[in-house]
Short mmCIF file of C-alpha atoms in Angstrom, two decimals:
data_model
loop_
_atom_site.label_atom_id
_atom_site.label_comp_id
_atom_site.label_asym_id
_atom_site.label_seq_id
_atom_site.Cartn_x
_atom_site.Cartn_y
_atom_site.Cartn_z
CA MET A 1150 12.03 -13.30 -18.32
CA LYS A 1151 8.72 -13.02 -19.04
CA GLU A 1152 7.13 -8.52 -17.32
CA ILE A 1153 3.61 -10.16 -15.60
CA GLU A 1154 2.54 -6.38 -14.77
CA ARG A 1155 3.23 -3.23 -15.79
CA HIS A 1156 2.39 1.06 -13.94
CA ILE A 1157 4.03 4.22 -14.08
CA ALA A 1158 4.43 4.28 -10.45
CA PHE A 1159 6.01 8.54 -9.96
CA GLY A 1160 7.51 8.44 -13.65
CA GLY A 1161 9.47 5.39 -13.09
CA VAL A 1162 7.76 2.32 -14.02
CA GLN A 1163 6.83 -0.57 -11.10
CA SER A 1164 7.26 -3.94 -12.83
CA VAL A 1165 6.84 -7.60 -11.75
CA TYR A 1166 8.69 -10.63 -13.44
CA GLU A 1167 8.42 -14.11 -13.19
CA HIS A 1168 11.67 -16.74 -14.31
CA VAL A 1169 12.80 -19.74 -13.90
CA SER A 1170 15.24 -20.05 -11.17
CA ARG A 1171 17.35 -22.34 -11.00
CA ALA A 1172 18.08 -21.83 -7.40
CA THR A 1173 15.36 -23.30 -6.54
CA GLY A 1174 13.48 -25.26 -9.25
CA THR A 1175 10.38 -23.24 -9.62
CA ALA A 1176 8.57 -19.66 -11.57
CA MET A 1177 9.62 -16.94 -9.23
CA ARG A 1178 8.07 -13.49 -9.30
CA PHE A 1179 9.60 -9.86 -8.05
CA ALA A 1180 8.85 -6.96 -8.29
CA VAL A 1181 10.98 -4.29 -10.16
CA PHE A 1182 10.41 0.38 -9.39
CA VAL A 1183 13.02 1.13 -11.86
CA PRO A 1184 13.00 5.18 -11.69
CA PRO A 1185 12.62 7.49 -14.70
CA ALA A 1186 16.48 8.64 -14.19
CA PRO A 1187 19.49 7.23 -16.67
CA GLY A 1188 22.42 4.69 -16.72
CA PRO A 1189 22.61 2.31 -15.09
CA ARG A 1190 21.24 2.90 -11.31
CA PRO A 1191 22.13 1.70 -7.77
CA VAL A 1192 19.77 -1.10 -6.55
CA LEU A 1193 18.66 -2.14 -4.15
CA TYR A 1194 17.65 -5.37 -2.87
CA TRP A 1195 14.77 -5.47 -0.39
CA LEU A 1196 13.14 -9.03 1.01
CA SER A 1197 9.83 -8.97 3.05
CA GLY A 1198 8.44 -10.82 6.00
CA LEU A 1199 6.40 -14.09 6.71
CA THR A 1200 3.71 -13.91 4.43
CA CYS A 1201 4.73 -11.75 2.23
CA ASN A 1202 5.25 -12.26 -1.44
CA GLU A 1203 6.42 -10.23 -3.87
CA GLN A 1204 4.01 -7.69 -3.72
CA ASN A 1205 3.05 -5.64 0.08
CA PHE A 1206 6.48 -4.14 -0.57
CA VAL A 1207 5.84 -2.48 -3.47
CA THR A 1208 2.07 -2.13 -2.30
CA LYS A 1209 2.56 -0.55 0.86
CA ALA A 1210 5.84 0.81 1.71
CA GLY A 1211 5.48 4.29 -0.49
CA ALA A 1212 8.73 3.62 -1.48
CA GLN A 1213 8.92 4.34 -4.90
CA ARG A 1214 8.33 7.90 -4.20
CA VAL A 1215 11.98 9.14 -3.32
CA ALA A 1216 13.63 5.73 -4.87
CA ALA A 1217 12.71 8.12 -8.68
CA GLU A 1218 13.97 10.75 -6.42
CA LEU A 1219 17.11 9.83 -5.73
CA GLY A 1220 17.64 7.30 -9.35
CA LEU A 1221 17.77 4.16 -7.21
CA VAL A 1222 16.20 0.47 -8.68
CA ILE A 1223 14.50 -1.72 -6.27
CA VAL A 1224 14.35 -4.68 -6.73
CA ALA A 1225 11.63 -6.69 -4.56
CA PRO A 1226 11.14 -11.20 -5.23
CA ASP A 1227 9.41 -13.50 -3.20
CA THR A 1228 10.05 -15.14 0.23
CA SER A 1229 9.59 -18.68 -0.48
CA PRO A 1230 9.21 -20.80 -4.26
CA ARG A 1231 6.03 -22.00 -4.01
CA GLY A 1232 3.17 -24.27 -5.87
CA GLU A 1233 2.28 -27.60 -6.51
CA GLY A 1234 5.20 -30.08 -6.09
CA VAL A 1235 6.87 -26.91 -3.44
CA ALA A 1236 6.90 -28.54 0.11
CA ASP A 1237 4.47 -27.26 2.29
CA VAL A 1238 3.03 -27.31 6.23
CA GLU A 1239 -0.13 -25.83 7.43
CA ALA A 1240 2.64 -23.13 9.42
CA TRP A 1241 2.86 -19.44 8.04
CA ASP A 1242 6.69 -19.68 9.72
CA MET A 1243 7.67 -22.54 8.02
CA GLY A 1244 7.25 -23.64 4.70
CA GLN A 1245 6.53 -21.80 1.19
CA GLY A 1246 5.83 -17.58 2.35
CA ALA A 1247 8.43 -18.24 4.96
CA GLY A 1248 11.85 -19.35 3.11
CA PHE A 1249 14.08 -17.45 5.72
CA TYR A 1250 16.83 -16.84 3.62
CA VAL A 1251 18.56 -20.27 4.18
CA ASP A 1252 19.70 -22.68 1.10
CA ALA A 1253 17.59 -25.81 2.88
CA THR A 1254 19.57 -29.11 3.50
CA GLU A 1255 17.10 -31.22 5.02
CA ALA A 1256 14.08 -32.90 3.36
CA PRO A 1257 11.80 -32.10 2.18
CA TRP A 1258 12.65 -28.15 2.19
CA SER A 1259 15.98 -28.85 0.60
CA ARG A 1260 14.94 -29.67 -3.28
CA HIS A 1261 13.96 -25.81 -3.89
CA PHE A 1262 14.03 -23.93 -0.35
CA LYS A 1263 17.59 -22.35 -1.86
CA MET A 1264 16.65 -19.05 -0.69
CA TRP A 1265 20.38 -18.06 0.04
CA THR A 1266 21.38 -18.56 -2.98
CA TYR A 1267 18.28 -16.98 -4.97
CA VAL A 1268 18.55 -13.53 -3.18
CA THR A 1269 22.33 -13.37 -2.85
CA GLN A 1270 23.34 -14.68 -5.99
CA GLU A 1271 21.21 -15.78 -8.62
CA LEU A 1272 18.14 -12.84 -8.45
CA PRO A 1273 21.86 -10.12 -8.18
CA GLU A 1274 23.17 -11.85 -11.34
CA LEU A 1275 19.47 -12.19 -13.59
CA VAL A 1276 19.40 -8.27 -12.37
CA ALA A 1277 22.26 -7.44 -13.58
CA ALA A 1278 22.03 -8.91 -17.41
CA THR A 1279 19.07 -7.26 -17.62
CA LEU A 1280 17.86 -4.31 -16.02
CA PRO A 1281 19.16 -0.88 -15.96
CA VAL A 1282 21.74 -1.26 -12.98
CA ASP A 1283 24.86 -1.57 -11.37
CA PRO A 1284 26.27 -4.42 -9.27
CA ALA A 1285 28.81 -2.38 -8.32
CA ARG A 1286 25.69 -0.72 -6.37
CA GLN A 1287 24.18 -3.54 -4.56
CA GLY A 1288 22.34 -2.55 -1.34
CA VAL A 1289 19.62 -5.01 1.29
CA SER A 1290 17.16 -4.15 3.35
CA GLY A 1291 13.93 -6.18 4.64
CA HIS A 1292 11.88 -6.46 7.36
CA SER A 1293 10.81 -9.44 9.98
CA MET A 1294 12.17 -12.08 8.46
CA GLY A 1295 13.75 -10.50 5.14
CA GLY A 1296 15.59 -8.02 8.08
CA HIS A 1297 17.41 -10.64 9.60
CA GLY A 1298 17.61 -11.87 5.49
CA ALA A 1299 19.27 -8.12 5.02
CA LEU A 1300 21.22 -8.28 7.85
CA VAL A 1301 22.59 -12.32 7.51
CA ALA A 1302 22.98 -11.45 3.57
CA GLY A 1303 25.42 -7.53 4.06
CA ILE A 1304 27.73 -9.53 6.03
CA ARG A 1305 28.22 -12.43 4.84
CA HIS A 1306 28.57 -10.73 1.84
CA PRO A 1307 29.50 -6.47 2.07
CA GLU A 1308 30.87 -7.17 -1.29
CA ARG A 1309 27.78 -7.70 -3.13
CA PHE A 1310 26.13 -6.30 -0.78
CA ARG A 1311 27.29 -2.67 0.37
CA SER A 1312 24.73 -0.63 1.99
CA VAL A 1313 22.63 -2.88 4.42
CA SER A 1314 19.26 -2.33 6.87
CA ALA A 1315 16.36 -3.69 8.66
CA PHE A 1316 13.16 -3.03 10.04
CA SER A 1317 12.63 -4.78 12.83
CA PRO A 1318 15.05 -7.29 12.08
CA ILE A 1319 14.44 -10.84 13.39
CA CYS A 1320 18.35 -10.41 14.79
CA GLU A 1321 18.82 -13.90 16.79
CA PRO A 1322 16.63 -16.28 14.69
CA SER A 1323 19.22 -18.51 16.74
CA ALA A 1324 18.13 -18.08 20.08
CA CYS A 1325 13.45 -17.12 18.70
CA PRO A 1326 11.27 -19.50 18.72
CA TRP A 1327 10.23 -18.10 14.08
CA GLY A 1328 14.02 -19.18 14.67
CA VAL A 1329 14.76 -22.18 16.12
CA LYS A 1330 11.51 -24.25 14.04
CA ALA A 1331 12.57 -22.18 11.34
CA LEU A 1332 16.21 -23.22 10.60
CA GLY A 1333 15.11 -26.26 12.59
CA GLY A 1334 13.36 -27.23 9.78
CA TYR A 1335 15.29 -26.31 6.70
CA LEU A 1336 19.36 -26.58 8.98
CA GLY A 1337 18.73 -29.24 10.46
CA ASP A 1338 20.36 -30.04 14.04
CA ASP A 1339 23.34 -28.81 14.03
CA ARG A 1340 23.39 -25.07 15.16
CA ARG A 1341 27.17 -24.71 13.84
CA ALA A 1342 24.80 -24.44 10.68
CA TRP A 1343 22.19 -22.05 11.77
CA ALA A 1344 25.43 -19.68 13.25
CA GLU A 1345 26.09 -18.80 9.15
CA TYR A 1346 22.63 -17.72 9.09
CA ASP A 1347 22.05 -15.44 12.27
CA ALA A 1348 23.43 -11.65 11.71
CA ALA A 1349 23.74 -11.32 16.05
CA ALA A 1350 26.07 -14.86 15.77
CA LEU A 1351 27.90 -13.44 13.05
CA VAL A 1352 28.29 -9.93 14.26
CA ARG A 1353 30.13 -12.20 17.27
CA SER A 1354 32.78 -14.25 14.89
CA ARG A 1355 33.33 -12.17 11.56
CA GLY A 1356 31.98 -8.74 12.66
CA TYR A 1357 31.21 -6.26 9.51
CA ARG A 1358 33.82 -3.30 8.71
CA GLY A 1359 30.23 -1.37 7.27
CA ALA A 1360 27.35 1.14 9.13
CA LEU A 1361 23.82 -0.52 9.56
CA LEU A 1362 20.44 1.14 10.11
CA VAL A 1363 17.98 -1.31 12.70
CA ASP A 1364 15.13 0.43 12.74
CA GLN A 1365 12.25 -0.87 15.20
CA GLY A 1366 8.91 0.24 17.01
CA LEU A 1367 8.16 -0.69 21.03
CA ALA A 1368 5.55 -1.20 20.05
CA ASP A 1369 5.77 -4.22 17.69
CA GLY A 1370 4.10 -7.16 19.11
CA PHE A 1371 6.71 -9.18 18.45
CA LEU A 1372 9.74 -7.57 19.87
CA ALA A 1373 10.70 -8.91 23.30
CA GLU A 1374 10.50 -13.11 22.19
CA GLN A 1375 10.95 -13.20 18.17
CA LEU A 1376 13.36 -10.01 16.63
CA ARG A 1377 16.02 -9.47 19.91
CA PRO A 1378 17.35 -6.54 18.66
CA GLU A 1379 19.18 -5.70 21.83
CA ALA A 1380 21.35 -9.97 21.24
CA LEU A 1381 22.36 -7.45 17.96
CA GLU A 1382 23.70 -4.45 19.78
CA GLU A 1383 25.39 -5.62 22.25
CA ALA A 1384 27.19 -8.34 19.83
CA CYS A 1385 28.15 -5.08 17.63
CA GLU A 1386 29.08 -2.90 21.01
CA ALA A 1387 30.93 -5.88 21.78
CA ALA A 1388 32.51 -5.65 18.03
CA GLY A 1389 33.51 -2.16 17.55
CA VAL A 1390 30.22 -2.63 13.91
CA GLU A 1391 28.84 1.07 13.83
CA LEU A 1392 25.61 -0.03 14.54
CA ALA A 1393 22.44 2.13 14.51
CA LEU A 1394 19.44 0.95 16.38
CA ARG A 1395 17.06 3.66 16.87
CA ARG A 1396 13.15 2.61 18.90
CA HIS A 1397 9.98 3.71 17.94
CA GLU A 1398 8.01 4.21 21.07
CA GLY A 1399 3.87 3.88 19.99
CA TYR A 1400 5.52 1.97 16.56
CA ASP A 1401 4.48 -1.83 15.82
CA HIS A 1402 5.15 -4.48 13.07
CA SER A 1403 2.92 -3.53 9.82
CA TYR A 1404 3.64 -1.18 6.84
CA TYR A 1405 2.69 1.68 8.11
CA PHE A 1406 6.20 1.25 10.32
CA VAL A 1407 7.77 1.01 7.27
CA ALA A 1408 6.19 3.26 5.03
CA THR A 1409 7.13 6.00 8.62
CA PHE A 1410 11.04 5.31 7.75
CA ILE A 1411 10.92 3.67 4.61
CA GLU A 1412 12.25 7.60 3.22
CA ASP A 1413 15.24 7.63 5.42
CA HIS A 1414 16.22 3.98 4.88
CA LEU A 1415 16.67 4.82 1.36
CA ARG A 1416 18.38 8.08 1.76
CA PHE A 1417 20.78 5.83 4.06
CA HIS A 1418 21.09 3.02 1.28
CA ALA A 1419 21.76 6.03 -1.33
CA GLU A 1420 24.29 8.33 0.32
CA VAL A 1421 27.00 4.97 1.05
CA LEU A 1422 25.51 4.18 -2.83
CA ASP A 1423 27.32 6.87 -4.53
CA ARG A 1424 30.06 7.38 -2.48
CA MET B 154 -18.00 2.40 17.68
CA LYS B 155 -15.50 0.56 18.08
CA GLU B 156 -11.54 0.48 17.03
CA ILE B 157 -10.90 -2.68 15.89
CA GLU B 158 -7.62 -2.20 13.32
CA ARG B 159 -4.82 0.71 15.58
CA HIS B 160 -2.03 1.73 14.38
CA ILE B 161 0.52 4.92 14.54
CA ALA B 162 2.08 5.84 11.44
CA PHE B 163 3.76 9.43 10.36
CA GLY B 164 3.40 10.23 13.82
CA GLY B 165 -0.43 10.57 13.93
CA VAL B 166 -2.98 7.02 14.25
CA GLN B 167 -3.93 4.87 11.30
CA SER B 168 -7.19 3.63 13.38
CA VAL B 169 -11.25 0.76 11.24
CA TYR B 170 -13.54 1.32 14.15
CA GLU B 171 -16.90 0.26 12.63
CA HIS B 172 -20.16 0.14 13.94
CA VAL B 173 -23.35 -0.16 13.19
CA SER B 174 -25.16 1.75 10.44
CA ARG B 175 -28.92 4.32 11.01
CA ALA B 176 -28.68 3.70 6.83
CA THR B 177 -27.35 1.08 5.21
CA GLY B 178 -29.14 -1.49 8.86
CA THR B 179 -25.33 -2.70 8.78
CA ALA B 180 -21.84 -3.05 11.00
CA MET B 181 -20.20 -0.62 8.78
CA ARG B 182 -16.95 -0.61 8.64
CA PHE B 183 -14.24 3.07 7.98
CA ALA B 184 -10.35 4.28 7.71
CA VAL B 185 -8.97 6.84 9.72
CA PHE B 186 -6.04 9.15 10.21
CA VAL B 187 -5.68 11.41 12.86
CA PRO B 188 -2.42 13.45 12.20
CA PRO B 189 -0.27 14.64 15.38
CA ALA B 190 -1.21 18.25 14.77
CA PRO B 191 -3.57 19.38 18.12
CA GLY B 192 -7.62 20.89 17.93
CA PRO B 193 -10.60 19.67 15.63
CA ARG B 194 -9.33 19.89 11.64
CA PRO B 195 -10.11 19.95 8.18
CA VAL B 196 -11.34 16.52 7.57
CA LEU B 197 -11.07 14.87 4.05
CA TYR B 198 -14.10 11.99 3.53
CA TRP B 199 -12.12 9.40 0.56
CA LEU B 200 -14.25 7.17 -1.48
CA SER B 201 -12.57 4.57 -2.93
CA GLY B 202 -13.92 2.24 -6.14
CA LEU B 203 -15.27 -0.96 -7.29
CA THR B 204 -14.00 -4.18 -4.95
CA CYS B 205 -12.93 -1.98 -2.38
CA ASN B 206 -12.58 -2.49 0.73
CA GLU B 207 -11.91 0.39 3.88
CA GLN B 208 -8.65 -1.12 2.92
CA ASN B 209 -7.54 -0.92 -0.60
CA PHE B 210 -6.69 3.53 0.34
CA VAL B 211 -5.23 3.09 3.64
CA THR B 212 -2.67 0.76 2.96
CA LYS B 213 -2.17 2.00 -0.56
CA ALA B 214 -2.46 5.38 -1.59
CA GLY B 215 0.52 6.41 0.60
CA ALA B 216 -1.34 9.61 1.84
CA GLN B 217 -0.62 9.92 5.19
CA ARG B 218 2.61 11.54 5.11
CA VAL B 219 1.64 14.07 3.99
CA ALA B 220 -2.13 14.57 5.86
CA ALA B 221 1.19 14.69 9.12
CA GLU B 222 2.06 17.69 7.80
CA LEU B 223 -1.13 19.47 6.85
CA GLY B 224 -3.21 18.02 9.31
CA LEU B 225 -5.81 17.17 7.70
CA VAL B 226 -7.88 13.39 9.11
CA ILE B 227 -8.82 10.94 6.56
CA VAL B 228 -11.56 9.29 6.90
CA ALA B 229 -11.58 6.76 3.86
CA PRO B 230 -15.40 4.38 4.60
CA ASP B 231 -15.73 0.38 2.32
CA THR B 232 -18.21 1.03 -0.28
CA SER B 233 -20.81 -1.19 0.40
CA PRO B 234 -22.92 -2.70 3.09
CA ARG B 235 -21.74 -6.53 3.32
CA GLY B 236 -22.56 -9.74 5.14
CA GLU B 237 -25.31 -12.15 5.44
CA GLY B 238 -28.37 -11.01 4.62
CA VAL B 239 -27.34 -8.23 2.09
CA ALA B 240 -28.64 -8.77 -1.20
CA ASP B 241 -25.92 -9.21 -4.00
CA VAL B 242 -24.52 -10.60 -6.89
CA GLU B 243 -21.66 -12.39 -8.17
CA ALA B 244 -21.07 -9.42 -10.94
CA TRP B 245 -18.51 -7.44 -8.90
CA ASP B 246 -19.17 -3.91 -10.30
CA MET B 247 -22.71 -4.92 -8.52
CA GLY B 248 -23.97 -5.37 -4.64
CA GLN B 249 -21.49 -6.25 -1.85
CA GLY B 250 -18.20 -3.90 -2.60
CA ALA B 251 -19.73 -1.83 -5.52
CA GLY B 252 -22.62 0.57 -4.53
CA PHE B 253 -22.03 3.14 -6.45
CA TYR B 254 -22.33 5.39 -3.65
CA VAL B 255 -26.46 5.46 -4.64
CA ASP B 256 -30.22 5.57 -2.13
CA ALA B 257 -31.33 1.97 -4.27
CA THR B 258 -34.76 2.50 -4.21
CA GLU B 259 -35.37 -0.96 -6.41
CA ALA B 260 -35.34 -4.79 -4.42
CA PRO B 261 -33.39 -6.24 -3.07
CA TRP B 262 -30.91 -3.59 -2.67
CA SER B 263 -33.33 -0.61 -1.34
CA ARG B 264 -32.51 -2.33 2.16
CA HIS B 265 -29.20 -1.44 3.11
CA PHE B 266 -28.13 -0.37 0.03
CA LYS B 267 -27.98 2.87 0.93
CA MET B 268 -24.72 4.68 0.46
CA TRP B 269 -25.45 7.84 -0.89
CA THR B 270 -27.11 8.67 3.10
CA TYR B 271 -24.00 7.33 4.48
CA VAL B 272 -21.90 9.04 3.65
CA THR B 273 -22.76 12.20 3.34
CA GLN B 274 -24.79 12.74 6.14
CA GLU B 275 -24.99 9.48 8.59
CA LEU B 276 -20.55 9.11 8.95
CA PRO B 277 -20.16 13.83 8.70
CA GLU B 278 -22.34 13.53 11.48
CA LEU B 279 -20.92 10.05 13.19
CA VAL B 280 -17.11 11.72 12.67
CA ALA B 281 -17.98 15.07 13.79
CA ALA B 282 -19.42 14.07 16.53
CA THR B 283 -15.92 10.85 17.90
CA LEU B 284 -12.91 12.59 16.87
CA PRO B 285 -11.22 15.34 16.46
CA VAL B 286 -12.01 17.07 13.04
CA ASP B 287 -13.66 20.76 12.54
CA PRO B 288 -17.12 19.76 10.22
CA ALA B 289 -17.07 23.50 8.84
CA ARG B 290 -13.56 21.84 7.22
CA GLN B 291 -14.88 18.85 5.20
CA GLY B 292 -13.41 18.25 1.97
CA VAL B 293 -14.44 14.58 -0.61
CA SER B 294 -12.50 13.20 -3.57
CA GLY B 295 -12.57 9.21 -4.75
CA HIS B 296 -10.81 7.44 -7.15
CA SER B 297 -12.88 5.40 -10.06
CA MET B 298 -17.21 4.25 -8.42
CA GLY B 299 -15.63 7.04 -5.49
CA GLY B 300 -14.24 9.67 -7.71
CA HIS B 301 -17.56 9.79 -9.44
CA GLY B 302 -19.46 9.45 -5.96
CA ALA B 303 -16.89 12.56 -4.94
CA LEU B 304 -17.62 14.17 -7.50
CA VAL B 305 -21.14 13.73 -7.55
CA ALA B 306 -21.41 14.68 -3.27
CA GLY B 307 -19.65 17.45 -3.83
CA ILE B 308 -21.19 19.21 -6.14
CA ARG B 309 -24.87 18.33 -4.89
CA HIS B 310 -23.66 19.67 -0.96
CA PRO B 311 -20.94 21.94 -1.37
CA GLU B 312 -22.33 23.78 1.94
CA ARG B 313 -21.22 19.95 2.99
CA PHE B 314 -18.04 18.98 0.75
CA ARG B 315 -15.93 22.56 0.50
CA SER B 316 -13.10 20.76 -1.28
CA VAL B 317 -13.55 18.94 -4.65
CA SER B 318 -11.55 16.01 -6.28
CA ALA B 319 -11.08 12.84 -8.35
CA PHE B 320 -8.76 10.69 -9.57
CA SER B 321 -9.39 8.34 -12.36
CA PRO B 322 -13.77 9.22 -12.45
CA ILE B 323 -16.71 7.96 -13.79
CA CYS B 324 -18.13 10.71 -14.71
CA GLU B 325 -20.93 9.87 -16.54
CA PRO B 326 -22.58 7.05 -15.71
CA SER B 327 -26.22 7.79 -17.04
CA ALA B 328 -23.82 7.01 -20.51
CA CYS B 329 -21.28 4.08 -19.48
CA PRO B 330 -21.87 0.59 -19.33
CA TRP B 331 -20.78 0.36 -15.53
CA GLY B 332 -23.26 2.96 -14.35
CA VAL B 333 -26.68 1.95 -16.41
CA LYS B 334 -25.47 -1.34 -14.91
CA ALA B 335 -25.55 -0.01 -11.78
CA LEU B 336 -28.00 2.80 -11.49
CA GLY B 337 -30.17 0.83 -13.51
CA GLY B 338 -29.95 -1.43 -10.57
CA TYR B 339 -30.22 -0.25 -8.05
CA LEU B 340 -32.88 2.79 -8.74
CA GLY B 341 -34.56 1.97 -11.56
CA ASP B 342 -35.17 2.11 -14.77
CA ASP B 343 -36.33 6.00 -14.65
CA ARG B 344 -32.96 7.48 -16.07
CA ARG B 345 -34.59 10.62 -14.26
CA ALA B 346 -33.39 9.41 -10.83
CA TRP B 347 -29.91 8.73 -12.19
CA ALA B 348 -29.97 11.91 -13.88
CA GLU B 349 -28.75 12.61 -9.18
CA TYR B 350 -26.17 10.70 -9.97
CA ASP B 351 -24.21 11.74 -12.58
CA ALA B 352 -21.36 14.39 -12.13
CA ALA B 353 -22.04 15.50 -15.58
CA ALA B 354 -25.75 15.41 -15.66
CA LEU B 355 -25.23 17.37 -11.77
CA VAL B 356 -23.21 20.22 -13.83
CA ARG B 357 -25.59 20.71 -16.53
CA SER B 358 -28.24 21.47 -15.15
CA ARG B 359 -27.73 22.32 -11.37
CA GLY B 360 -23.57 24.42 -12.25
CA TYR B 361 -20.67 24.21 -9.00
CA ARG B 362 -19.19 27.36 -8.09
CA GLY B 363 -15.66 25.69 -6.79
CA ALA B 364 -13.25 24.24 -8.89
CA LEU B 365 -12.90 20.57 -9.36
CA LEU B 366 -9.72 18.66 -8.97
CA VAL B 367 -9.59 15.44 -11.83
CA ASP B 368 -6.48 14.01 -12.37
CA GLN B 369 -6.81 11.09 -15.34
CA GLY B 370 -4.07 8.29 -16.40
CA LEU B 371 -4.46 7.70 -20.49
CA ALA B 372 -3.43 4.01 -19.93
CA ASP B 373 -5.37 3.72 -18.21
CA GLY B 374 -7.46 0.06 -19.95
CA PHE B 375 -11.28 2.15 -18.42
CA LEU B 376 -10.41 5.31 -20.07
CA ALA B 377 -12.23 5.60 -22.68
CA GLU B 378 -15.85 3.20 -21.86
CA GLN B 379 -16.35 3.78 -18.53
CA LEU B 380 -14.99 6.80 -17.46
CA ARG B 381 -15.61 10.03 -19.97
CA PRO B 382 -13.99 12.49 -18.15
CA GLU B 383 -14.59 14.38 -22.42
CA ALA B 384 -18.17 14.54 -20.58
CA LEU B 385 -16.95 16.09 -17.45
CA GLU B 386 -15.01 18.15 -19.27
CA GLU B 387 -17.64 19.52 -21.68
CA ALA B 388 -21.06 20.65 -19.07
CA CYS B 389 -18.30 22.52 -17.10
CA GLU B 390 -17.21 24.57 -20.08
CA ALA B 391 -20.63 24.72 -20.77
CA ALA B 392 -21.95 25.67 -17.71
CA GLY B 393 -18.16 28.40 -17.30
CA VAL B 394 -17.43 25.89 -14.55
CA GLU B 395 -13.88 26.53 -13.13
CA LEU B 396 -12.07 21.89 -13.51
CA ALA B 397 -8.19 21.01 -13.56
CA LEU B 398 -8.66 17.31 -15.85
CA ARG B 399 -4.52 16.77 -15.57
CA ARG B 400 -4.07 13.48 -18.24
CA HIS B 401 -1.00 12.70 -18.23
CA GLU B 402 0.57 9.27 -20.12
CA GLY B 403 1.26 6.61 -19.27
CA TYR B 404 -1.10 5.56 -15.70
CA ASP B 405 -2.81 3.16 -15.65
CA HIS B 406 -5.99 2.95 -13.68
CA SER B 407 -4.19 1.56 -9.91
CA TYR B 408 -3.20 2.61 -6.95
CA TYR B 409 0.12 3.13 -8.15
CA PHE B 410 -1.92 6.39 -10.04
CA VAL B 411 -3.37 7.78 -7.39
CA ALA B 412 -0.01 7.59 -5.04
CA THR B 413 2.05 9.50 -7.57
CA PHE B 414 -0.61 11.99 -7.48
CA ILE B 415 -2.33 11.78 -3.79
CA GLU B 416 0.45 14.63 -2.20
CA ASP B 417 -1.17 17.30 -4.75
CA HIS B 418 -4.65 16.58 -3.68
CA LEU B 419 -4.10 16.07 -0.76
CA ARG B 420 -2.10 20.06 -0.98
CA PHE B 421 -5.00 21.09 -3.09
CA HIS B 422 -7.89 19.81 -0.06
CA ALA B 423 -5.88 21.88 2.47
CA GLU B 424 -5.40 25.00 0.80
CA VAL B 425 -9.86 24.98 0.17
CA LEU B 426 -10.73 23.42 3.24
CA ASP B 427 -7.76 26.39 5.99
CA ARG B 428 -9.51 29.52 3.61
#
């Protein structure tokens, strides 16, 4: 694991690391903010959206200020394997920059696109072994495709991720164009495989014991066709799952929206993880 | 003036406008944050550094949160004229993205590179005529090349810019490689012309009646050779100018440094402008 970038921010350290991933078979980068606080800290995994890499969240969300105050580590991985020899297509909603947090089973994706194993297992193990975090206090959040990843990771692995939130998540990928394309491409035609990566479907089939926090802008151009928060809302209501779905007039899909409400999410995670 | 980007952020509006500038003869872009507060607001002009455009500050500094709280408008222009037909060179420290906030007198730059007139006169007039600002309450700040621009604009036009601060400014461009190259290129060999764009020289020749706030990271790779805060410090001491020069252990030249201390600067400007 090699540190390739390092800055002091709000008294803490904002780094970027690169390592060779067993899961993806490629060099992967992730950003880490370590707050100026002693001892193993609770850690929030942030999963970014389509087209993003490990930089977007840490340069645009303004999360370090509150993370420094709360003593929270934040880990923000890249959104897919990358590089020569890694499968790709021209579209921005499939391939490099669009891993969708699944373990692909279909060629040519299945060789490197193992982002599910990477973000839920390999990366937390690596972080726990090398950085000052308390692996018993892990949370997960994310934006858009990463909000989908965060919800799915938290619902399927509540013992690994004790707090879960999302911004503008793709709530029901089996039923929206982005999700149908990505899940079909990465997992093939069997929709039973898709259901393991669909937050609304998972809530219907398994329920969830924790509390979910989801923020959604009402001026988000992707809201109606791609994000479908109402599907998650209905599933949670039917399953008795505690969901705080906050709809915000005027806000769009950008990081200005994330920046505006990230403080609420960090305080939510810190509160759950400190219990 | 055309709005080409618009987002809600922290209850306010973050926009980008484009207009044809009389000063530069080109289409210029500037970003504006308008806080959710009634009536004409005090306005801070933010001047960015080498290679930047109107986006860097508004996406990376996290200033909107405190600007919304304080009711401060922030205007962040591009750093030079751009486009086909505008002079340029391959270097990143000269030409497009590197206007140095001067009115160039040397060919080929003199045709479009009139950033001094643009940021100190044309842009404030346009903003005052079209946006909810109080032109009697204008401040100026900036980073690196933009810190230089802010200091020079504030010292030469204290009636236009009542509050002045800077991050990691180029304090004595006549005596550093970036400055010698840019001032020589844009203004020619006569160093008397350079002195009008040199903060340390201006303090020596004119003094300054207000208070200057300057933050500088001590792990900034450009500190010793390019920035020379000690020259500004000596000039202010000799001239009896009130300078708060804060040196910060560990911080570098990045926007992580700006983000960490921008709140202090916004509160400083709001306090001076509300007097």
